Structures are given as structure tokens and as C-alpha cells.
Coordinates of C-alpha atoms in Angstrom, one line a residue:
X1 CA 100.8 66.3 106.7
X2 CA 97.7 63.9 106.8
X3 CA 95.7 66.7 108.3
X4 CA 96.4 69.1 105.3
X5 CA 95.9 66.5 102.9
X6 CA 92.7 65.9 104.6
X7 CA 91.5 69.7 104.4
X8 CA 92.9 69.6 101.0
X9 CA 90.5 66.5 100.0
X10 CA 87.6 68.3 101.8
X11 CA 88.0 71.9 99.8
X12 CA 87.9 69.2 96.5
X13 CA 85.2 67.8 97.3
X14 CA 83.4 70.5 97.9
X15 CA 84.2 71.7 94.6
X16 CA 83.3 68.3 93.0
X17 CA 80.0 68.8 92.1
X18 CA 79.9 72.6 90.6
X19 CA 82.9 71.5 88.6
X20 CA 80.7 68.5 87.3
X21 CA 78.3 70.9 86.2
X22 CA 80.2 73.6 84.8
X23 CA 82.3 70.7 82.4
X24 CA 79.0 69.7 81.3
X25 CA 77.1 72.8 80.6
X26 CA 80.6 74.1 78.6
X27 CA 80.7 70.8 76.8
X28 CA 77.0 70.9 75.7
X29 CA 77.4 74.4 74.7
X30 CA 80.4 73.4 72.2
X31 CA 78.3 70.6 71.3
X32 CA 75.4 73.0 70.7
X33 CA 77.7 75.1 68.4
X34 CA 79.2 72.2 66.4
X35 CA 76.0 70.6 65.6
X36 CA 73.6 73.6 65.2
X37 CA 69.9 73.4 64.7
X38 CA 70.7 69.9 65.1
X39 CA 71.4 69.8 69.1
X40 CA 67.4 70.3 69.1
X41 CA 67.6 66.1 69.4
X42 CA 69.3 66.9 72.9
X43 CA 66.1 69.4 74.0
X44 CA 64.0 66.6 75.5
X45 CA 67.2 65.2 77.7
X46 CA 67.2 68.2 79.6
X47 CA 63.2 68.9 79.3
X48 CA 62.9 65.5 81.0
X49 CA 65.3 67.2 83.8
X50 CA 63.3 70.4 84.3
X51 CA 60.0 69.0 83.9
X52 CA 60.7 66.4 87.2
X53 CA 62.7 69.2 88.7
X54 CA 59.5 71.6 88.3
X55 CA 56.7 69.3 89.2
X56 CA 58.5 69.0 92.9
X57 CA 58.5 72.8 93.2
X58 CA 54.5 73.0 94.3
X59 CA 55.2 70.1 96.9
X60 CA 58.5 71.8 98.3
X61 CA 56.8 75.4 98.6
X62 CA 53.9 74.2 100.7
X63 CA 55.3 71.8 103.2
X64 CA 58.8 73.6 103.9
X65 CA 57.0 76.8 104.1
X66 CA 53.9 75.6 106.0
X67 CA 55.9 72.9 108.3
X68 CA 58.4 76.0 109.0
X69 CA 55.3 78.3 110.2
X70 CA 53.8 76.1 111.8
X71 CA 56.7 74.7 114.1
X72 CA 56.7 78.4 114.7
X73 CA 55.1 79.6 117.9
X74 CA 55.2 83.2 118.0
X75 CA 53.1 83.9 115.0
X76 CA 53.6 88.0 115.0
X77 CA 57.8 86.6 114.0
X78 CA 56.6 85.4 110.8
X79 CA 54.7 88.4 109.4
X80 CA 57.7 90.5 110.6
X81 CA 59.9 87.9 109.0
X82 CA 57.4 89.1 105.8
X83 CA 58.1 92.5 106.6
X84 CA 61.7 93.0 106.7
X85 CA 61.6 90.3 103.5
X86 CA 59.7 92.7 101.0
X87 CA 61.4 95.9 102.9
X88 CA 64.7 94.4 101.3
X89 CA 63.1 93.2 98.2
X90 CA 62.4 96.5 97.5
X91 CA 65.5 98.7 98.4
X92 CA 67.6 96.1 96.1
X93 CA 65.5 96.4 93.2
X94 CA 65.8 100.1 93.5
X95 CA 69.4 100.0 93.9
X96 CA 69.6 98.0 90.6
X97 CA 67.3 100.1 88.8
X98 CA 69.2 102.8 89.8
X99 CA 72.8 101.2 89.1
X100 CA 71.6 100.5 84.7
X101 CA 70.2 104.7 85.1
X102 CA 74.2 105.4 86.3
X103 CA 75.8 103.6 83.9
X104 CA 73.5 103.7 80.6
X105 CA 74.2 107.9 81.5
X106 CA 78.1 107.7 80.8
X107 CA 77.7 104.7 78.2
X108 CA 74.8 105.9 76.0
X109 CA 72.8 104.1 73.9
X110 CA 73.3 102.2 70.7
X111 CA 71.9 104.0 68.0
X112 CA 72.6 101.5 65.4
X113 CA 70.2 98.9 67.2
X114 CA 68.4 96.5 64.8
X115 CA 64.8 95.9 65.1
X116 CA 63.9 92.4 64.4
X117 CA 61.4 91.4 61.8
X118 CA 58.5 90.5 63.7
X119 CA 54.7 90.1 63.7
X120 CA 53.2 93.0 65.8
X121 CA 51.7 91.3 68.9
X122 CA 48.1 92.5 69.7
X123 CA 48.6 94.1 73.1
X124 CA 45.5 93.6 75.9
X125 CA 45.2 96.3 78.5
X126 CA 44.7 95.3 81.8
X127 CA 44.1 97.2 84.5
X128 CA 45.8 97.9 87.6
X129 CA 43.2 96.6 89.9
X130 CA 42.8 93.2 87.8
X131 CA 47.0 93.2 87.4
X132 CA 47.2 93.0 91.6
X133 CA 43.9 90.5 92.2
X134 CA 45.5 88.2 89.3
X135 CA 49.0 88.2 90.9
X136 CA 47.7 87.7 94.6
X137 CA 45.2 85.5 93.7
X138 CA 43.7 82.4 91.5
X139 CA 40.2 81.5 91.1
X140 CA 40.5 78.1 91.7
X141 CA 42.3 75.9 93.9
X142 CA 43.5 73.5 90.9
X143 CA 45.5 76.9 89.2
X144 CA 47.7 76.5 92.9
X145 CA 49.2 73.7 91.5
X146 CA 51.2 75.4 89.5
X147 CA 54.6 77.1 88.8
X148 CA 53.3 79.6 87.0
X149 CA 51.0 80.5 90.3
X150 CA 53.3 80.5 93.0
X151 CA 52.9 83.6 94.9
X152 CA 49.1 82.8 95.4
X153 CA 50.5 79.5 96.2
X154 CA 52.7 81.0 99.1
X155 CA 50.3 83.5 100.3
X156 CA 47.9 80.2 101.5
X157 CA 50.7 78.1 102.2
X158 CA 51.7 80.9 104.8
X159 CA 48.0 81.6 106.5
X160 CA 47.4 77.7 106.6
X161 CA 51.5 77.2 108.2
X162 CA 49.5 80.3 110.4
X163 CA 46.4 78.5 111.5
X164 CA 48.3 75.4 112.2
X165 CA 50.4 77.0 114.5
X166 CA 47.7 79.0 116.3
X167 CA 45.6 75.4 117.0
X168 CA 48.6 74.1 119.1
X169 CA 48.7 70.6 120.0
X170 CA 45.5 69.5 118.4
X171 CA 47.3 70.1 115.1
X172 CA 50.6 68.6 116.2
X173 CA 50.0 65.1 113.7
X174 CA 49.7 67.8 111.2
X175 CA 52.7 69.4 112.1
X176 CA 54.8 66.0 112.3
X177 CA 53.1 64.7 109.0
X178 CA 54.3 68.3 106.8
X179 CA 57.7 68.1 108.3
X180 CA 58.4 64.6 107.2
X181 CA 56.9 65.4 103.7
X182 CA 59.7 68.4 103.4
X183 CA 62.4 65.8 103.9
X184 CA 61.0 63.4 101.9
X185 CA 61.2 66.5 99.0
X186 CA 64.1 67.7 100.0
X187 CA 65.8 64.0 99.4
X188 CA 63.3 63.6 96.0
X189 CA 65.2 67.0 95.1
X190 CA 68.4 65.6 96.1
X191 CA 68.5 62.3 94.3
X192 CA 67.3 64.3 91.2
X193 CA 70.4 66.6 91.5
X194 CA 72.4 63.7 90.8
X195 CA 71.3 64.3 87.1
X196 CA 71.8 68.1 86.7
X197 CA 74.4 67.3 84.9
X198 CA 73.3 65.6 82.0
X199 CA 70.0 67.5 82.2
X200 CA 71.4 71.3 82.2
X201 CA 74.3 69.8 79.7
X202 CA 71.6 69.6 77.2
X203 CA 69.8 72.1 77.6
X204 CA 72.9 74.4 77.0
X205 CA 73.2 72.5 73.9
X206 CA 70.0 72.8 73.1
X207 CA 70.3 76.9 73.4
X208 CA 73.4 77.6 71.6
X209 CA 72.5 75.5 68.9
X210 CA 69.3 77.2 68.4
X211 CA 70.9 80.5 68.3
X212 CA 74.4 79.9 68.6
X213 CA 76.9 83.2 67.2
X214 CA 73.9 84.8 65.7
X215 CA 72.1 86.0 68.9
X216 CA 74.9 87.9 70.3
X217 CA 75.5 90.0 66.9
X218 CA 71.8 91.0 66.7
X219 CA 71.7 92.6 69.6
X220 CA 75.6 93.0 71.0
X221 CA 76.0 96.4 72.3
X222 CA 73.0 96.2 74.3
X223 CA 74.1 93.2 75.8
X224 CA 77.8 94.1 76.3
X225 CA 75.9 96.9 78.8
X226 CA 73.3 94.7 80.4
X227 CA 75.8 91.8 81.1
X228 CA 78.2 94.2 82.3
X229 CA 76.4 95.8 84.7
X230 CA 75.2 91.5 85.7
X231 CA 78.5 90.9 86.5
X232 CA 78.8 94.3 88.4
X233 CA 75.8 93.7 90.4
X234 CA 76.4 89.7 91.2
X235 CA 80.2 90.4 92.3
X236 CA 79.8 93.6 94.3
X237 CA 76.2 94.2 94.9
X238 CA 75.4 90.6 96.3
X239 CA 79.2 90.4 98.0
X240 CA 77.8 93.7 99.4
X241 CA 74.6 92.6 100.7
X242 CA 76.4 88.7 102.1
X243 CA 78.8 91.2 103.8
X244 CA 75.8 92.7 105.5
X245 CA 74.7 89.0 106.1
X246 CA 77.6 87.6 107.7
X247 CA 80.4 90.0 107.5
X248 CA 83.9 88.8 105.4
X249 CA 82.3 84.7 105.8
X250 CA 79.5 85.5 104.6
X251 CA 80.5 86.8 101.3
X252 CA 83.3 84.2 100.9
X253 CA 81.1 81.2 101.2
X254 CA 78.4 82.8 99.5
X255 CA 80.8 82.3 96.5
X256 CA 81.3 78.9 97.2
X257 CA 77.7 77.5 97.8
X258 CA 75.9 79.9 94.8
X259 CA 77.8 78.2 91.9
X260 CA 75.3 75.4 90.5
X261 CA 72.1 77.8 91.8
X262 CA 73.5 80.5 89.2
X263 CA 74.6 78.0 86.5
X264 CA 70.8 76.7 87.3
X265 CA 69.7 80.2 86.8
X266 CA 71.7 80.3 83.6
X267 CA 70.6 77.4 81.6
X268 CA 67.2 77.1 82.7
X269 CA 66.0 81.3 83.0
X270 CA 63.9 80.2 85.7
X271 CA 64.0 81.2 89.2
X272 CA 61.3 78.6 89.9
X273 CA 64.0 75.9 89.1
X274 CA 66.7 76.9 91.2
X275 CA 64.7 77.2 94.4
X276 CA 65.4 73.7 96.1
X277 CA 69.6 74.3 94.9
X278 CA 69.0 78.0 97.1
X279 CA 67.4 76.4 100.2
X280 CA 70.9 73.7 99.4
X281 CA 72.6 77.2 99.5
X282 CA 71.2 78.3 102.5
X283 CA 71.7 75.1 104.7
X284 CA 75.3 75.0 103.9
X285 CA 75.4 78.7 105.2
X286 CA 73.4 77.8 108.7
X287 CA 70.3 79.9 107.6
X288 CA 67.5 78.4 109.6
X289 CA 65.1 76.9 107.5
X290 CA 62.0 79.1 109.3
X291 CA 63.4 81.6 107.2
X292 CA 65.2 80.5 103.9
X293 CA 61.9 78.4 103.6
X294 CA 59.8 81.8 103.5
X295 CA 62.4 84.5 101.9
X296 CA 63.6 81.7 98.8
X297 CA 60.0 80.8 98.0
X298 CA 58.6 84.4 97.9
X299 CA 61.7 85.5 96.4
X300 CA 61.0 83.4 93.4
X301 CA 58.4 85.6 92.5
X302 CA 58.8 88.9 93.5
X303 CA 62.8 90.0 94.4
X304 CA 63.5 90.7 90.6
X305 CA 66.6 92.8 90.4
X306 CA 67.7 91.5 87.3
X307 CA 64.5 91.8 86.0
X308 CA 64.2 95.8 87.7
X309 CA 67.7 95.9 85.8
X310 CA 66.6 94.8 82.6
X311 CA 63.2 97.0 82.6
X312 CA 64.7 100.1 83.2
X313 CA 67.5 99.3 80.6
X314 CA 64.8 98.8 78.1
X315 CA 63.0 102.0 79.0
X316 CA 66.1 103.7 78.2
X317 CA 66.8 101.6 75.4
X318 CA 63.2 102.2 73.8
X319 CA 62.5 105.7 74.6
X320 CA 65.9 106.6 72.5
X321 CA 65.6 104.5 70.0
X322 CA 61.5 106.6 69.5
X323 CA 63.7 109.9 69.3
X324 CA 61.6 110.8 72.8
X325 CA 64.7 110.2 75.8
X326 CA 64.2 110.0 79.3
X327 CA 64.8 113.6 80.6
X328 CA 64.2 115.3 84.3
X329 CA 61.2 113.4 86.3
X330 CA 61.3 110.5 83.6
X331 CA 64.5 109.2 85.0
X332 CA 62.4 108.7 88.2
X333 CA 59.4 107.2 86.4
X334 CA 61.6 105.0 84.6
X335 CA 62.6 103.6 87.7
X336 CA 59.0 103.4 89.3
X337 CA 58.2 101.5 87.0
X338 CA 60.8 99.4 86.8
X339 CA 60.3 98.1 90.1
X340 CA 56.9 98.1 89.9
X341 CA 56.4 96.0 86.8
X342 CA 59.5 94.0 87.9
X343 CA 57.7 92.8 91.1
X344 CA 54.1 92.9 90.0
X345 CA 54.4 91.0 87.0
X346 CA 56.9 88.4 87.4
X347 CA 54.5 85.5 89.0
X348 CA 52.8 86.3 85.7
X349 CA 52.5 84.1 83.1
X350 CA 54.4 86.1 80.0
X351 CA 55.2 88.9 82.9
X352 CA 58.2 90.1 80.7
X353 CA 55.1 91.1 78.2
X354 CA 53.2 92.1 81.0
X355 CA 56.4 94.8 81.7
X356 CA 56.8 96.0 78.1
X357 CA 53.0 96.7 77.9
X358 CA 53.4 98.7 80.8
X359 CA 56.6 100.2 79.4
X360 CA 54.6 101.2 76.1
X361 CA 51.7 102.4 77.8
X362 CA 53.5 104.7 80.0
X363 CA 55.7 106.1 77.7
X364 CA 53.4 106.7 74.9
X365 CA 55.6 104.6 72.5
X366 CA 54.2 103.8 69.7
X367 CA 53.7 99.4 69.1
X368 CA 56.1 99.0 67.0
X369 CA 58.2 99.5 70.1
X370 CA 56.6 96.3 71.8
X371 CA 58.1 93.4 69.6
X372 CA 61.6 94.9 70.2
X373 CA 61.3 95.1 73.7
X374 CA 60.3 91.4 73.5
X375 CA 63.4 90.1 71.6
X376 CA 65.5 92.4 74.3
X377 CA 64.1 91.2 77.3
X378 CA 64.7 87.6 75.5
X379 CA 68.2 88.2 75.5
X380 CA 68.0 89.6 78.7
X381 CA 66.4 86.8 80.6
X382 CA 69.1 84.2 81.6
X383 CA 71.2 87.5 83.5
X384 CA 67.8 88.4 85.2
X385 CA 67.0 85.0 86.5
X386 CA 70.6 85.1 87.5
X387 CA 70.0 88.0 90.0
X388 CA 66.7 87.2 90.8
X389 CA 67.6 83.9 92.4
X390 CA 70.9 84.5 93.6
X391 CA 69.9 87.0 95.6
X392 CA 67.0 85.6 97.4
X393 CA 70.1 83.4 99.3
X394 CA 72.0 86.5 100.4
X395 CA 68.5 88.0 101.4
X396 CA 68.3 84.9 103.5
X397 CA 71.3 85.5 105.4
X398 CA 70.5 89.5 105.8
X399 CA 67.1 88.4 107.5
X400 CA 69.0 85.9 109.4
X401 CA 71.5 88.7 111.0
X402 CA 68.1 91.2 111.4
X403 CA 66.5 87.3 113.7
X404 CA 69.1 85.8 115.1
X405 CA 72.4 88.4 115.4
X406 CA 75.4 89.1 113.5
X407 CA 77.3 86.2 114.7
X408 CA 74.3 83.8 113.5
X409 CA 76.4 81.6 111.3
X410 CA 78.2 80.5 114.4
X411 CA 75.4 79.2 116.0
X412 CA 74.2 75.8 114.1
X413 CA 70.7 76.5 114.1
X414 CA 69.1 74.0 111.6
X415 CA 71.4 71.3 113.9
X416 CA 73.1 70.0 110.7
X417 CA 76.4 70.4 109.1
X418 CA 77.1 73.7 107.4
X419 CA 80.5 75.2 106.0
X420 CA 83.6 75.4 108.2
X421 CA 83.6 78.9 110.4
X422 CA 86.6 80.3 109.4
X423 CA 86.7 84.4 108.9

């Protein structure tokens, strides 16, 4: 009896903490609808939240990536590791963008779509050339220190993890010093955690109170098909793809560690935010941290099947609504580009315009097109960045299996605690 009462006690509290947040984020979202424009007085609660959560982002990038590498000694593993990553990246953004083509085929479009009333934003053409230097690279080795610059940010943080590793023991203090500044993060990320809470619990009152009832009547039947096919993908695609991982565990304790990452996702629409609560994810499930370190970061900015999701949707959405449908080799165009833009522009800063100038251009819609796109992919955000993120963890645990074996869960190889082996 004592021993069930203690499993009992463990499966609460392992619960505890995503049921915190969830009670919070629903409470500040009733609050948000009671009170209106005037929940804005909550914004800077959670503000203060992201703002601390985002400033540790840069730090936690460069030193779990580079201290991962680096403890790395066969060097020709990590761009392999790189490999199979964007491989994966890929294939699932084309089996999203393919997934909204399926279904917006049987469901249709609504017709009766309002535009919104909005100033017609001047629209800079950039090339394709200056799109790729601009999301590789930064000009300046202040712009690293950013958010809004990560993938350059990752790409350095990788050949520096690289050239420590190849310089051996000379570089060993090095070594030493990056892998005690990732736990120092890691415990700075930790202690700040405490506070999601209270943090996300405004912001969601901040959000509904800003747009509360309205924003779903605006645009509801495009978003009764896009969250639709969210759900769809969350449930069955990413179960799929943690069945690949780690077989019938892997999907149902993917469920159980990926609850306060989505909510994250949710409330904040940034993938940035939710990195440090998917490399939380990934220890519970045993990934090593060589690799969650690598595929989480990079996933941040360029796995985007939510975003591929929502691209191709709008595509559909705005070539109908222009009386000029997709038909015969524009279904695979459509998706082309959906990928494309979806992993090109999303370390951007303003990617989802970035997209819909691409989506313009290509189609030969006319601008009028662009502001609507805007307001959809608006909308559309918080069930992107809940794809984008969530899946970089079940990516994790497919690399993992591709490393280490299908039974790697078993096999404690970050040496801490992870979630109970039961099948």
C-alpha cells in the first residue's frame, strides 16, 4: 500500500508544475476577458518574465552548444549530427505542408473572408542571394548578441565548440570553464521557471484582453481549419515521429514532459522562449545533451512546421480569395515555397513578412493581398510556434535513436535522473 501511495505521490508531482501553469494561464485569460483593454496594466508582469527569460537565451545557446562540441572528440559526429538534423527538418516541414494541401482540398476555402482595414505596407524586395547571406550571417559581432540573430549565433558557436575540440588538451580549461557556465544557465533558467507562472499568467491576460471574442470572429473559419489541422499534427504527427524516437515510451512521455514547453509556445509565440523548457524536456527523456544542445538550438530557427503549415494555408487562402486558385504544378510551388520561406525566413526579424512578400511576389498577387496575409499569419502565430518548438524535442529523440540505438532511453546517458522506463 505505501509503495502505491508512493508512485501515486510521484505521478502528482510530476504533474505539479504543468498544472500550476495551466491554472494560471486559464485564470489570466478569464481575467483578460473580464477586464478588457484594461488587463494591458498586467503586460509589463509578464514582459518582466520574458524579457529575463530572453536575455539568458544568447548565454544558453553558446555554452551548451559549444561545451557539448567541444567535449566531443570525434568531430566528423557533429556535422553528421547536422546532417541527419536538417535531413529531418526538412521531410517534416514537407509533410505539414503537405497535410493543410490535403485537407484545405476536401474543406475549401471561406469565401466570405473579411479583409481588415489596413494601411498598405510598402513592400522591399530583397533578393535571394542577400535573403541567405542575411540569415547565415551578421556583419558585426555585437548583432550575435541577439535573439533575433540566433542562427548566425549557432553557426559560430558550432565551428568555435569545433576548434576547441580539435586543440585537445591545451584547450581543456576552456572546455571545463563552458561546461560550468551551461550549469550555471541552466540553474539561472531554472530558478526563473519558478515564476512562469505569474509571468505567462499575465501575459495571457494581457492577450485576450487586447483582443478578447473579437479576434476569433474576424477571421473564424480560417482558423477553425488551421487549428484543426494544429491539433492534428501535434497529436498524431509528433506521437508519430516520438514513436520513431523511442517506440510506445517515447510517445507517452513525450506527452508528459511537453506540456509547459507548448503552453510556453502558446502565450509567448516564440520558439526562442521555450528553448531552455525543451532542453528540460529532453533531459527528462535521457537525450544526451551533445545532441538536444545542437538539434533544440537550431531548431529554434529553422524546423518551422507550423510556420510551413501556416504558409501554404495562406497561399491557398490568398490565391482564392484573388479569383486566381492554385491548380496543377501550383500545388507543388505552393509547397516549395512554403518550406522554403518557412525555413529561410524565420531567424528573420519580421520573417512572417519576409514569407508573405515572397508569397506575393511569386504568385503575382496583387498588394492589397499583403496586409491580409499579415493579420492571418497574426492569428496564425501562437499554433506555429507551437509546432515549431514542440517538435525540435521529438527531433531530439529521432536523432538520438539514428546515435545511440533504439533502446537509447534505457541507457542513462546524460548520468542524471530521467522518467521511469516503463513501456
Amino acid at each position: 500500500m505505501s509503495a502505491a501511495k508512493s508512485t501515486t505521490r510521484s505521478a502528482l508531482a510530476n504533474y505539479r508544475d504543468p498544472i500550476i501553469l495551466i491554472t494560471f494561464c486559464i485564470i489570466g485569460a478569464i481575467l483578460g476577458l473580464f477586464l478588457g483593454d484594461k488587463a494591458s496594466i498586467l503586460k509589463p508582469i509578464g514582459q518582466i518574465f520574458l524579457n529575463l527569460l530572453f536575455c539568458l537565451i544568447v548565454p544558453l545557446i553558446f555554452f551548451s552548444i559549444a561545451g557539448s562540441i567541444a567535449n566531443t572528440k570525434d568531430t566528423g559526429k557533429v556535422g553528421k549530427m547536422i546532417g541527419y538534423t536538417l535531413l529531418i527538418f526538412i521531410t517534416t516541414a514537407i509533410i505539414s505542408g503537405a497535410l493543410i494541401l490535403i485537407v484545405t482540398h476536401f474543406t475549401g476555402v471561406p469565401t466570405t473572408f473579411n479583409a481588415p482595414k489596413a494601411t498598405q505596407t510598402a513592400m522591399k524586395t530583397v533578393s535571394i542571394s542577400d535573403q541567405i547571406v542575411n540569415t547565415l550571417t551578421v556583419g558585426d559581432l555585437p548583432l550575435l548578441i541577439s535573439r533575433f540573430h540566433v542562427l548566425p549565433l549557432i553557426i559560430l558557436t558550432i565551428f568555435f565548440g569545433i576548434c576547441v575540440s580539435m586543440i585537445g588538451e591545451p584547450a581543456k580549461p576552456v572546455v571545463e570553464w563552458m561546461n560550468a557556465m551551461s550549469l550555471v544557465c541552466y540553474k539561472m533558467v531554472a530558478i526563473l521557471m519558478k515564476a512562469a507562472p505569474i509571468g505567462l499568467g499575465a501575459y495571457f491576460a494581457d492577450l485576450t484582453g487586447t483582443y478578447g471574442i473579437d479576434l476569433l470572429k474576424a477571421y473564424g473559419n480560417a482558423m477553425l481549419v488551421f487549428y484543426s489541422v494544429v491539433i492534428l499534427y501535434f497529436f498524431l504527427f509528433l506521437g508519430l515521429y516520438a514513436y520513431i524516437g523511442a517506440g510506445s515510451w517515447g510517445v507517452k512521455n513525450f506527452f508528459k514532459v511537453i506540456l509547459a514547453p507548448a503552453l510556453t509556445a502558446l502565450g509567448t509565440r516564440s520558439s526562442a522562449a521555450t528553448i531552455p523548457l525543451q532542453m528540460e524536456a529532453c533531459d527528462k527523456l535521457g537525450v544526451p545533451r551533445e545532441i538536444s544542445s545542437v538539434v533544440v538550438a537550431m531548431g529554434a530557427t529553422c524546423h518551422m512546421d507550423g510556420a510551413c503549415i501556416a504558409i501554404v494555408y495562406s497561399e491557398v487562402l490568398a490565391t482564392t480569395l484573388f479569383g486566381a486558385p492554385l491548380a496543377g504544378f501550383d500545388f507543388a510551388l505552393a509547397l516549395f515555397v512554403g518550406v522554403a520561406s518557412s525555413v529561410a525566413t524565420s531567424s528573420v526579424p519580421g520573417g512572417g513578412a519576409a514569407g508573405e512578400t515572397m508569397i506575393v511576389s511569386v504568385f503575382n498577387l496583387p498588394e492589397a493581398a499583403f496586409p491580409i496575409l499579415l493579420m492571418v499569419i497574426e492569428l496564425f502565430d501562437p499554433g506555429c510556434t507551437l509546432l515549431n518548438s514542440c517538435g525540435d524535442t521529438v527531433v531530439s529523440m529521432v536523432i538520438s535513436r539514428i546515435f545511440y540505438g533504439k533502446d537509447w532511453y534505457k541507457k542513462n546517458l546524460n548520468g542524471k535522473d530521467v522518467l521511469a522506463y516503463e513501456d
